[in-house]
Coordinates of C-alpha atoms in Angstrom, one line a residue:
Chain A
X1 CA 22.2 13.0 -4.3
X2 CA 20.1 13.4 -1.0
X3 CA 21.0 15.6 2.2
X4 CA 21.2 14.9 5.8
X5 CA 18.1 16.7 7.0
X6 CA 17.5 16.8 10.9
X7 CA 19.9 14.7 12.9
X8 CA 20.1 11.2 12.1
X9 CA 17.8 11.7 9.0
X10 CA 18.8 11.4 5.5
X11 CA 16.5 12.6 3.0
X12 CA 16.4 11.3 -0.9
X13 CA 14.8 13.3 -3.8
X14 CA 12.1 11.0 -5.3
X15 CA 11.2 11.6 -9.0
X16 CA 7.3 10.5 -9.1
X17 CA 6.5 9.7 -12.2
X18 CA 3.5 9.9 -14.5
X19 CA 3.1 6.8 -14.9
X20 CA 3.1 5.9 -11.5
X21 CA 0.0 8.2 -11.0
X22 CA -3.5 6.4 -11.1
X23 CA -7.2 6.9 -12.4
X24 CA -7.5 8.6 -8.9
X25 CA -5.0 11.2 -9.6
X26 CA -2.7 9.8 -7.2
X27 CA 0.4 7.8 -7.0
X28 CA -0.8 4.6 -6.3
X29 CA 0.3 2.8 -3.5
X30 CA 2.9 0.0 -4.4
X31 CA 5.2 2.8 -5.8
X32 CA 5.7 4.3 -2.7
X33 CA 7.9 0.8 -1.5
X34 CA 10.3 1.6 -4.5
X35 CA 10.3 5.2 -3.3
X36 CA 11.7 3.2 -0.1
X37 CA 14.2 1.1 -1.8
X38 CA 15.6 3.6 -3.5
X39 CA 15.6 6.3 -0.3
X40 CA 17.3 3.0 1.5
X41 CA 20.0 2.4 -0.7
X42 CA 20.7 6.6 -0.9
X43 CA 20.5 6.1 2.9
X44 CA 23.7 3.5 3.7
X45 CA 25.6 5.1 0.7
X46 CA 25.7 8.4 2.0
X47 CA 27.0 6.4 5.4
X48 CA 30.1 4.9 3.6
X49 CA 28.0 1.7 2.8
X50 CA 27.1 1.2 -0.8
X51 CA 24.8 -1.4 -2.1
X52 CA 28.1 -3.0 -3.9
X53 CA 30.1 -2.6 -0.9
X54 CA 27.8 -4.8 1.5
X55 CA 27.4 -7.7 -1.3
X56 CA 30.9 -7.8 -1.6
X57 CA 31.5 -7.9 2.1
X58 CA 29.5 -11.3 1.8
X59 CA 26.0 -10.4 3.1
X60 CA 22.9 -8.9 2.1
X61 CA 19.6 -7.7 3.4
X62 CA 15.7 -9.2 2.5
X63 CA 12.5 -7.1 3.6
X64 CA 10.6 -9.3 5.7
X65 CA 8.1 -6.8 7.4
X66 CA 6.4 -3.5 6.3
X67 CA 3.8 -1.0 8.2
X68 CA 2.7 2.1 6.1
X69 CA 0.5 4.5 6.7
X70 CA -0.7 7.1 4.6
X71 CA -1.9 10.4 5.9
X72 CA -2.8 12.2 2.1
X73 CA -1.6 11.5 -1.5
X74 CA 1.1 12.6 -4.2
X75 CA 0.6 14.0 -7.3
X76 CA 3.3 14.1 -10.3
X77 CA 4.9 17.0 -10.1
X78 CA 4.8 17.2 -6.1
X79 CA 8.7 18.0 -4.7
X80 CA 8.9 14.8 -2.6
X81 CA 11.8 14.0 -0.9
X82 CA 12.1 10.5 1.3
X83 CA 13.1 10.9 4.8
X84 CA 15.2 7.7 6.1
X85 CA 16.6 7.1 9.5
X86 CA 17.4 3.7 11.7
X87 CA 14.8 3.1 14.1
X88 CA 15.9 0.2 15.8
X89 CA 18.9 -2.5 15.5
X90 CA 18.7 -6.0 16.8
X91 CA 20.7 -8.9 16.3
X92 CA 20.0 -10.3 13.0
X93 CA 17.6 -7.6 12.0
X94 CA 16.8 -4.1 12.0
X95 CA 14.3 -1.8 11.1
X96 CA 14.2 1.8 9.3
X97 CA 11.8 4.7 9.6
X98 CA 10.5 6.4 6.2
X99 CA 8.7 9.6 5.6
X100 CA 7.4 10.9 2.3
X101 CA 7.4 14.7 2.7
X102 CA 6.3 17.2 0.1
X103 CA 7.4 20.7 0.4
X104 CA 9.1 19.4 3.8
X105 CA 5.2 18.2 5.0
X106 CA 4.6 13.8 5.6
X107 CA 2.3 12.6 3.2
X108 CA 3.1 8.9 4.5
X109 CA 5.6 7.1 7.3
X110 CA 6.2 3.8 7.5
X111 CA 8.5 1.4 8.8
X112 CA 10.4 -1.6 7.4
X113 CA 12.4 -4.4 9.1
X114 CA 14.9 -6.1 7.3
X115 CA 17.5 -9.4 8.0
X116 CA 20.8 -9.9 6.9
X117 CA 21.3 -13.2 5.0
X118 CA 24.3 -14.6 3.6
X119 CA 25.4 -14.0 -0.2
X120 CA 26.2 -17.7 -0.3
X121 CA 22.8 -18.9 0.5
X122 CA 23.4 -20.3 3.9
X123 CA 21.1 -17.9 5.6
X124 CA 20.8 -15.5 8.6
X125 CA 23.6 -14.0 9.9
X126 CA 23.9 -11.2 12.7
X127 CA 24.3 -7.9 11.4
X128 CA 28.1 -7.0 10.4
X129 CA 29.9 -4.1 11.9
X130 CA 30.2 -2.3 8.9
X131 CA 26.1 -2.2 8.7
X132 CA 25.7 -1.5 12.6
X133 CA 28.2 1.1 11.8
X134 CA 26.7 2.4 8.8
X135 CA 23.0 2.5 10.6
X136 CA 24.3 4.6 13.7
X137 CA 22.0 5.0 16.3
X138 CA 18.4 5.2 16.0
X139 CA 16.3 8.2 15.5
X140 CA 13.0 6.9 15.3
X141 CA 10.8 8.7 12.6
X142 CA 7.5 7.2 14.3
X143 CA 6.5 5.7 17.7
X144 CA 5.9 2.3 16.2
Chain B
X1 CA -3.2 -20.9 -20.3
X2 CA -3.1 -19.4 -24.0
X3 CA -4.9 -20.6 -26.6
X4 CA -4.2 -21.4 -30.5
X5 CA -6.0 -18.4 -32.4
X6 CA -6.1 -18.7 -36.4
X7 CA -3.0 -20.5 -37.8
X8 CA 0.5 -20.1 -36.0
X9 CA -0.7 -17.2 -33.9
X10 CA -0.7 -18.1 -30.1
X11 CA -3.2 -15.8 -27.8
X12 CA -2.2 -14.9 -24.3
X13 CA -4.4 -13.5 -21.8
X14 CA -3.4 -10.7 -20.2
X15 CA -4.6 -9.5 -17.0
X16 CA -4.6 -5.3 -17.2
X17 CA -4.3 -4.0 -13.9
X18 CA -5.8 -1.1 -11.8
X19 CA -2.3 0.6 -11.5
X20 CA -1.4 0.3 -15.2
X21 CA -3.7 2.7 -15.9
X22 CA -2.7 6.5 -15.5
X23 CA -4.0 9.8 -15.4
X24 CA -5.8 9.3 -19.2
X25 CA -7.6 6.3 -18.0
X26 CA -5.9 3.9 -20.3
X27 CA -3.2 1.9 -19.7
X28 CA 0.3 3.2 -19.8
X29 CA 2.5 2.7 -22.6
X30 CA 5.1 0.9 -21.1
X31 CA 2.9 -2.2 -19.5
X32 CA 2.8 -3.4 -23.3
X33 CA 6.5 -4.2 -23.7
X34 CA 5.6 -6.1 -20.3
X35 CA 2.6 -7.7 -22.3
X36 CA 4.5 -8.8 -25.2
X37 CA 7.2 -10.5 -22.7
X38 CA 4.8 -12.8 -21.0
X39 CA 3.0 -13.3 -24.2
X40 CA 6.6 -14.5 -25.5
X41 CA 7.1 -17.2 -23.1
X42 CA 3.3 -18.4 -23.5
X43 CA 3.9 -18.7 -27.1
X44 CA 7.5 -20.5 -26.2
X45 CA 6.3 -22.5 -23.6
X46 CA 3.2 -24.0 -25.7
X47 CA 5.4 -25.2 -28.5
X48 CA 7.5 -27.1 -26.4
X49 CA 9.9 -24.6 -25.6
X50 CA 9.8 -22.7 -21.5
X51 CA 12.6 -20.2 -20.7
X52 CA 14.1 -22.5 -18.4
X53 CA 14.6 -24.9 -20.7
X54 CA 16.4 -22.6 -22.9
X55 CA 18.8 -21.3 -20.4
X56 CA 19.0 -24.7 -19.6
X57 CA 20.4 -25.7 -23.2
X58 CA 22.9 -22.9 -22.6
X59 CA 21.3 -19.6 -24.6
X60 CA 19.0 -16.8 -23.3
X61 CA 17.3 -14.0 -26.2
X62 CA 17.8 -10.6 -25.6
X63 CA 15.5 -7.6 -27.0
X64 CA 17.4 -5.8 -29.4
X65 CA 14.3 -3.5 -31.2
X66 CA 10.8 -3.2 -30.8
X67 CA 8.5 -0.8 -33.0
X68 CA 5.0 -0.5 -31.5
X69 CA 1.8 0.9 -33.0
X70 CA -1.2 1.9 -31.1
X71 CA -4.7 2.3 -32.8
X72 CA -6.5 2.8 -29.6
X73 CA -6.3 2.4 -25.7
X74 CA -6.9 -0.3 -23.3
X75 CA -8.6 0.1 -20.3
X76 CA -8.8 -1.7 -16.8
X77 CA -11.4 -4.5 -16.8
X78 CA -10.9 -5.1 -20.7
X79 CA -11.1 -8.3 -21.9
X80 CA -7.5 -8.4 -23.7
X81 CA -5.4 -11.2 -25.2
X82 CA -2.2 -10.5 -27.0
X83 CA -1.1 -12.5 -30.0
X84 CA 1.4 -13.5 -31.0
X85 CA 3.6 -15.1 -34.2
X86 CA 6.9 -15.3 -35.6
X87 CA 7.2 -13.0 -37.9
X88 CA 11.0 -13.7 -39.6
X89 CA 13.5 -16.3 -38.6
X90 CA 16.9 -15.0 -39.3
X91 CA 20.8 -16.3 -38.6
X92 CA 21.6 -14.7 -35.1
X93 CA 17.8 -13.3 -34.7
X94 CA 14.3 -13.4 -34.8
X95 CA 11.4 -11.2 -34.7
X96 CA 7.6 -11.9 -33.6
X97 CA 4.9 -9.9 -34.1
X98 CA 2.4 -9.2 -31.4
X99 CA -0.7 -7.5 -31.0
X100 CA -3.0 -6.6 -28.2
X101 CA -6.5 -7.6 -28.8
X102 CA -9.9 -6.3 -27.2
X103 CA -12.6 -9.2 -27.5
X104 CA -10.7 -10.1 -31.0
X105 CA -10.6 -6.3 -32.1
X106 CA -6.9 -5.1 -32.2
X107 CA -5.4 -2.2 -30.4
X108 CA -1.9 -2.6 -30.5
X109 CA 0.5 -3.9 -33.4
X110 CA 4.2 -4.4 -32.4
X111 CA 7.6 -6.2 -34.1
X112 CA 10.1 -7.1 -31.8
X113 CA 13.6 -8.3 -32.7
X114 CA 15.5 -10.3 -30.5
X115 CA 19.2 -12.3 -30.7
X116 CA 20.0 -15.1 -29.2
X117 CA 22.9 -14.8 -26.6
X118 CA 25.2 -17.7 -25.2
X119 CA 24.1 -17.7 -21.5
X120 CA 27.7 -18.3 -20.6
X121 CA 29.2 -14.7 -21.6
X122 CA 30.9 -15.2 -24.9
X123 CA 27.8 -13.4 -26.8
X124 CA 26.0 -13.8 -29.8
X125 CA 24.5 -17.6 -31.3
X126 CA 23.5 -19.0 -34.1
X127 CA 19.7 -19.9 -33.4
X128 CA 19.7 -22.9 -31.9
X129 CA 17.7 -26.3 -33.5
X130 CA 15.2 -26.3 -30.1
X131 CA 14.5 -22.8 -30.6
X132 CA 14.2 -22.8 -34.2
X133 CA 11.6 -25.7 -34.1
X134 CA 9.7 -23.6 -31.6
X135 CA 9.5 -20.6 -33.8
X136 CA 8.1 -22.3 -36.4
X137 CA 7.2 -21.0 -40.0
X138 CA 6.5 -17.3 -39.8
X139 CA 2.9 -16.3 -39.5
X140 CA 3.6 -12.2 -39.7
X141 CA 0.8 -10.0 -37.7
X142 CA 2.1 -7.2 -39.8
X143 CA 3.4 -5.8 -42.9
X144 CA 7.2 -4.2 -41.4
Chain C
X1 CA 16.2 19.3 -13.8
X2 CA 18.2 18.6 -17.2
X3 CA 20.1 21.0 -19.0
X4 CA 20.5 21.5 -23.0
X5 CA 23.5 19.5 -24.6
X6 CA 24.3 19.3 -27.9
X7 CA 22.2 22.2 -29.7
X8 CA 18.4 21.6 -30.0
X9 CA 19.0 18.3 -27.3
X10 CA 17.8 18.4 -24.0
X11 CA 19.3 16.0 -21.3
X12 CA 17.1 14.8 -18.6
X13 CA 18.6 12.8 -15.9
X14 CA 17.0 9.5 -14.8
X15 CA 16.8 7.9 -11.5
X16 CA 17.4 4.0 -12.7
X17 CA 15.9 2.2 -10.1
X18 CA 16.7 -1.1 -8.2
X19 CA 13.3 -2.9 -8.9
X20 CA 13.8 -2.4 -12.5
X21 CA 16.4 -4.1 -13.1
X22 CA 15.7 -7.8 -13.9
X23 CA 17.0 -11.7 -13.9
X24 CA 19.4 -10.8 -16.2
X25 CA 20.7 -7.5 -14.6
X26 CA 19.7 -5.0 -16.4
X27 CA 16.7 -2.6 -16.6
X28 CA 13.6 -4.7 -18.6
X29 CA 12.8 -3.0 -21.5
X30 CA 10.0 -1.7 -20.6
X31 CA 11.4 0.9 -18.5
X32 CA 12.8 2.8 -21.1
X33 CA 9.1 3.9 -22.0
X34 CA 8.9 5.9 -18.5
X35 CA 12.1 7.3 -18.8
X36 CA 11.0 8.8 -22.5
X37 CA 8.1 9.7 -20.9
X38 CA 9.5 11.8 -17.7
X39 CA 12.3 13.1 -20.5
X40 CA 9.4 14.1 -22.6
X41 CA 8.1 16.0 -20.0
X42 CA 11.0 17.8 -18.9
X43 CA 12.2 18.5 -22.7
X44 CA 8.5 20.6 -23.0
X45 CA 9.0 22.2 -19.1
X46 CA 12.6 23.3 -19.9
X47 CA 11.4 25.2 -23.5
X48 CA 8.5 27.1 -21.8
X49 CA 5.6 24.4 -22.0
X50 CA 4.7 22.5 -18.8
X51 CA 2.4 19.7 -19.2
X52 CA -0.1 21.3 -17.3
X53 CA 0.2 24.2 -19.1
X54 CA -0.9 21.9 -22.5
X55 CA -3.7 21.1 -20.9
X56 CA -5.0 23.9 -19.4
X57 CA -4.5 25.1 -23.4
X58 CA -7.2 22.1 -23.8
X59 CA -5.0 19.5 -25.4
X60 CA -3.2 16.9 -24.7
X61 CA -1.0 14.2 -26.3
X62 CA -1.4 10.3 -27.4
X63 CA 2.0 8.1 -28.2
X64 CA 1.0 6.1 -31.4
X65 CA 4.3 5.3 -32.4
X66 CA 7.8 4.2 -31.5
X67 CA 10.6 2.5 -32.2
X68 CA 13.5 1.6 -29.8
X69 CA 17.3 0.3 -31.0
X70 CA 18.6 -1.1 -27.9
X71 CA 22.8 -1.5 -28.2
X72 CA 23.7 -2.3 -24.7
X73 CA 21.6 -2.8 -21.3
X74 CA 21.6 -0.2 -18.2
X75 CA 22.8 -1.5 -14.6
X76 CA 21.7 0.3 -11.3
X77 CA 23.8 2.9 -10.4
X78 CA 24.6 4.0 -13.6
X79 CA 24.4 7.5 -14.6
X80 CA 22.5 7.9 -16.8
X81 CA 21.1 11.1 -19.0
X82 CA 18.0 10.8 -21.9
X83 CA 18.7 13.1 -24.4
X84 CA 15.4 14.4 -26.4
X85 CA 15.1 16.3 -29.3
X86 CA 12.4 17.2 -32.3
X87 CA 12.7 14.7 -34.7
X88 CA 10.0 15.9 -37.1
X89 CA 6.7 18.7 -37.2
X90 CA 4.1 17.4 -38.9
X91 CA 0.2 18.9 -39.1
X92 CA -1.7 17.0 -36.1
X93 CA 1.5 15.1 -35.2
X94 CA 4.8 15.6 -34.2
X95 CA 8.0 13.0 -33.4
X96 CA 10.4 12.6 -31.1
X97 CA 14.2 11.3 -30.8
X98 CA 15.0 9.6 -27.6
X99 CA 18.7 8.7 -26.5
X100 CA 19.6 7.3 -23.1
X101 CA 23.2 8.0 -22.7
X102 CA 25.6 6.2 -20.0
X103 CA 28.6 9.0 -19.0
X104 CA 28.0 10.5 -22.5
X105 CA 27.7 6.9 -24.2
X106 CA 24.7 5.8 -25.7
X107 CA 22.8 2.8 -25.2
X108 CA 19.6 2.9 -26.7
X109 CA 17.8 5.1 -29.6
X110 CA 13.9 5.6 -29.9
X111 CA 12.1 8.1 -32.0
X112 CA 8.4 8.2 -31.1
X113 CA 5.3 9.9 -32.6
X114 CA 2.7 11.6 -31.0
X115 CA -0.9 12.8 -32.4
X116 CA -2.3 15.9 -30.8
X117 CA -6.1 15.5 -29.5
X118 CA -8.2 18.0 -27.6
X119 CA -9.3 17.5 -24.0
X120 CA -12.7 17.9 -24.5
X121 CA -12.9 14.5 -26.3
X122 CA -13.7 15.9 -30.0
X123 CA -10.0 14.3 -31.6
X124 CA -7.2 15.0 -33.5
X125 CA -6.6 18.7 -33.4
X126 CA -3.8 20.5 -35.8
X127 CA -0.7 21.5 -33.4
X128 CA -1.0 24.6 -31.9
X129 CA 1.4 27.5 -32.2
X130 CA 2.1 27.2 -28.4
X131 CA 3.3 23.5 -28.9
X132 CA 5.5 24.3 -32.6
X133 CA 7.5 27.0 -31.1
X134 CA 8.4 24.3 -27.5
X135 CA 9.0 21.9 -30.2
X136 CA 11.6 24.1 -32.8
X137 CA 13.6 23.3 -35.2
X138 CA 14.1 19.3 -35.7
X139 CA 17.3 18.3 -34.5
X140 CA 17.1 14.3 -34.9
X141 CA 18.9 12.2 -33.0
X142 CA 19.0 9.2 -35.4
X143 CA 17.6 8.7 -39.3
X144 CA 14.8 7.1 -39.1
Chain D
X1 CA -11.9 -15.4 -12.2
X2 CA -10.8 -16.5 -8.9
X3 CA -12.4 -18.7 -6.4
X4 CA -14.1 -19.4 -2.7
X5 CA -11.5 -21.3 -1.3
X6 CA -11.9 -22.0 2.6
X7 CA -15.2 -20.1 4.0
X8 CA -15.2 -16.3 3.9
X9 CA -12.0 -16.3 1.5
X10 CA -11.2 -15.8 -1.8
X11 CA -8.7 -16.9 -3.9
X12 CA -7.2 -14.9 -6.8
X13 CA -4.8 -15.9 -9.1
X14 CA -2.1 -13.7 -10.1
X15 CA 0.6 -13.7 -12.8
X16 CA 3.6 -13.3 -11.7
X17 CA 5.5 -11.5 -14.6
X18 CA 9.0 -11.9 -15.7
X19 CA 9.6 -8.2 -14.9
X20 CA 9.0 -8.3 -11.0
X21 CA 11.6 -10.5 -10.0
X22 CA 14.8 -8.5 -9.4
X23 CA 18.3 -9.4 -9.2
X24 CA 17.9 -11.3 -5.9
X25 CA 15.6 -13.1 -8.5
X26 CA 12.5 -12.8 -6.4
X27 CA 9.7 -10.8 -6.9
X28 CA 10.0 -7.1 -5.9
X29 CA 8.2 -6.3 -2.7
X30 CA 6.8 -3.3 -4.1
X31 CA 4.5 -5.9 -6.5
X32 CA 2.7 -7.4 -3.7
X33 CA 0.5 -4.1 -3.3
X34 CA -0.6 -4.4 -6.9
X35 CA -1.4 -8.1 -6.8
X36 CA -3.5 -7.2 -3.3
X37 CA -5.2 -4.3 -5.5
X38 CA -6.0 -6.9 -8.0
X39 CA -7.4 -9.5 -5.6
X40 CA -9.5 -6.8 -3.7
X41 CA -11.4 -6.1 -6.8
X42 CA -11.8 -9.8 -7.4
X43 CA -13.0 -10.3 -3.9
X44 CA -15.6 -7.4 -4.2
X45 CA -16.7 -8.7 -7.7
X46 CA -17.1 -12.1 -6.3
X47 CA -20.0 -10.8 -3.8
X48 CA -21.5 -8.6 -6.5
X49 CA -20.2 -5.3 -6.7
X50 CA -17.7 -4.3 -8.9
X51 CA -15.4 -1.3 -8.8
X52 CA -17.6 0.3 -11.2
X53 CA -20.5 -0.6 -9.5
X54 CA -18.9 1.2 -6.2
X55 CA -18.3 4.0 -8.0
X56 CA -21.8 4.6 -9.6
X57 CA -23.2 4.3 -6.4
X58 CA -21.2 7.8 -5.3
X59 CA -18.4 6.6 -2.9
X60 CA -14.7 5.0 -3.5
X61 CA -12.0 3.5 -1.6
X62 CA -8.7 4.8 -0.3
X63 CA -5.7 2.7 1.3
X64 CA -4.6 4.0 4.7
X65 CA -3.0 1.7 5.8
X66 CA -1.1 -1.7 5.3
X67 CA 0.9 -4.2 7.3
X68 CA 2.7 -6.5 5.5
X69 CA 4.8 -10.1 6.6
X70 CA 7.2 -11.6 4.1
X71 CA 8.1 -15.5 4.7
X72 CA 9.7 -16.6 1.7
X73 CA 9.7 -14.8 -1.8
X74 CA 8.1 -15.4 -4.9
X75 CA 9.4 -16.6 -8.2
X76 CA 8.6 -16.1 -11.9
X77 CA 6.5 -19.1 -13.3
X78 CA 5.3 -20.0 -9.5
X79 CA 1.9 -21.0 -9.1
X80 CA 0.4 -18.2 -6.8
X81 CA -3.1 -17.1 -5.6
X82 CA -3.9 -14.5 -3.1
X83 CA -6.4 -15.2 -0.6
X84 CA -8.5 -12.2 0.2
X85 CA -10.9 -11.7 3.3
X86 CA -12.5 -9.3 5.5
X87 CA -10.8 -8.6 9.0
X88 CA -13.0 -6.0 10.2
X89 CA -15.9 -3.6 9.3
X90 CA -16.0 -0.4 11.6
X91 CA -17.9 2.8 10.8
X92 CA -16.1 4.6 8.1
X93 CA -13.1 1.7 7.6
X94 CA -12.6 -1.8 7.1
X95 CA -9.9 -4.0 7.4
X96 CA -8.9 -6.6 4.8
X97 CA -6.7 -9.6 5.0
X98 CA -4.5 -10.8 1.9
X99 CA -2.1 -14.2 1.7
X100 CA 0.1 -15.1 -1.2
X101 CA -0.3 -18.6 -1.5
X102 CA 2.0 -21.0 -3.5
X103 CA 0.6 -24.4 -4.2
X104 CA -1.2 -24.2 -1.4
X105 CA 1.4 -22.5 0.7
X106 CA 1.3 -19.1 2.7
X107 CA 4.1 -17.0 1.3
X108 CA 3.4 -13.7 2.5
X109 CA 0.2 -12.4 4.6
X110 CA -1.2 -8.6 4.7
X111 CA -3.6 -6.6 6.8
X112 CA -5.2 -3.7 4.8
X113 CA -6.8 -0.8 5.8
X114 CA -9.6 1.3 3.8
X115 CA -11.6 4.3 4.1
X116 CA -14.8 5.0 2.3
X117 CA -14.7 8.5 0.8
X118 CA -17.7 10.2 -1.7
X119 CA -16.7 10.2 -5.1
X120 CA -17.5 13.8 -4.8
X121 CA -14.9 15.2 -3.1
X122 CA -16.8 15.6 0.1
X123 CA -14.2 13.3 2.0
X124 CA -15.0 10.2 4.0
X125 CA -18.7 8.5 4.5
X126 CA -19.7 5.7 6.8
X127 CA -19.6 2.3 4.5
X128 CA -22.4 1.9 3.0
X129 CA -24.8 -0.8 3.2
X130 CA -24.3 -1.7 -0.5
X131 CA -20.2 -2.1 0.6
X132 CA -21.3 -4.2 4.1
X133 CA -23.0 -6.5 2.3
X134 CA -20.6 -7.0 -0.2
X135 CA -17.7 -7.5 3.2
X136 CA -19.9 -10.3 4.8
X137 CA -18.8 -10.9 8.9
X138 CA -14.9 -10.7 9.3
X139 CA -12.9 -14.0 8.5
X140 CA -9.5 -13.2 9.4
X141 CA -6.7 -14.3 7.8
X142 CA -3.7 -12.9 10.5
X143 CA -3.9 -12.1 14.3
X144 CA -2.9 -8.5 13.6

């Protein structure tokens, strides 16, 4: 569904929706985390790694951090298309870079760090080869 | 947190957000079935019945139709609770009327139609005695 | 986006997202309204009459009606396509069919109504020739 | 609505919805930026100046940016208030602090940034005094 944009860079079509769009004419700004989700899933599926795939291998990932910043805002209609790339991996976490763009211009980056639990419920657990495979190397979409 | 209104009608106040309302200034069509669902397990859970305690007792409901009717729109900062009542108690099913009111003046008149599901799989139930009591005499909001 | 099907149906396709599916795995009803919505949208764009198009006409729509049939519950990661087509021309209102379809299946069936109502606030207006010929020739998707 | 709870913070309380907790069976992250919207107006109301209010006087609000910490997830029927306060007042931003609390317990904890714009389209203003009073000194709720 998306494209590999510049290197190390995947980039997932967003449908904004009307409803999504507030009494300021804008998308308001919770959306924009399922814009994320979404891009993140797109993201690991086009590297081999579906959603499915990791919960069957046993693990699974929970959001624990997020830092967005948001430079102007979308409207319905806009072509918006999600940037995603790794942009750093650690031991029992990692963190991804995201980039609204319209018409190929950011409208908003952030960056999320995530941890890998257990599907059983027993916790933390360091990040599985076949993630720190799927995530590659980072490519930092923003300094911080 | 609801309140009895006039004779088997439960109200449940609902908190309209900022982002529920779109580019008309009213609220969005969709945050009513979102209404009516929290509504639901107010009226439940004041006669005796929560949702855990149903899946607890083995059966979970699930939406099968709705038919909605707006008179006019709800804005944020509106005072608005949503009734609600059984309006028909059936074999496998049940239907409850709602209705979205605007300090007591009503907006929005819905019928939804739910069966009750074995939570275990095996699919449709005969309502259940717990549920049944719950439900109560019908009390209809509406004509159909 | 979506492409015509079946004569006088439209198919839009629909990004089912993580976040809307619920405790019980599949998208909360409410969801369904958006995807009509977006559909709705795209059925108008595809025959000529972009929503901004309407409104720069100086009118705009208002859902007053609908009623949904829901047969079996959507997953994420399905692929799934709403069909719309013109249930019904009336003078100042006009309904809908709505059908989301799973690999050609469906799973749920809606007709809607909407009232036509001028932007500058004065009400109801009759349809306008601009908005019959988008709509055509009924083609409903269900009987009622 | 909401409260004073410790000084120079407010407490909100929020309904958690059936709807926002996904198949991990805690509430999307995406929801926490609508319950902070929600709190912020309650915060603002609480020192005498509604969103309306704001508004009528000619200026409006805009997210730029937000930094969010998740501890522990949030559950449908969970007891939660968000605690809302001001982290910093500068010239033409301010910085707001948000913390899910359940029963008393931090959950999750947000930093907030806003810029003051003219409701005329003119783009940003310095905050006005009407908005500083409203602010009070900074009572932060994070380090960061």
């Amino acid at each position: 569904m998306g494209r590999m944009a510049e290197p190390g860079v995947y980039e997932f079509p967003v449908q904004v929706r009307y409803m999504e769009v507030d009494a300021q004419n804008v998308v308001f700004n919770a959306w924009y985390l399922t814009y994320f989700d979404e891009a993140f899933n797109g993201f690991l599926t086009a590297r081999g790694l579906s959603y499915q795939k990791m919960i069957d291998s046993g693990f699974d990932v929970q959001l624990v951090h997020t830092d967005i910043d948001w430079v102007s805002g979308l409207r319905w209609g806009d072509d918006v298309r999600v940037a995603v790339s790794t942009a750093r991996v650690g031991t029992t976490s990692f963190a991804l870079d995201f980039q609204t763009r319209r018409l190929g211009q950011p409208t908003c980056t952030a960056r999320t760090v995530y941890v890998v639990i257990a599907t059983d419920g027993s916790g933390k657990r360091p990040i599985p080869p076949i993630l720190a495979e799927a995530l590659g190397p980072p490519a930092p979409l923003r300094a911080v």
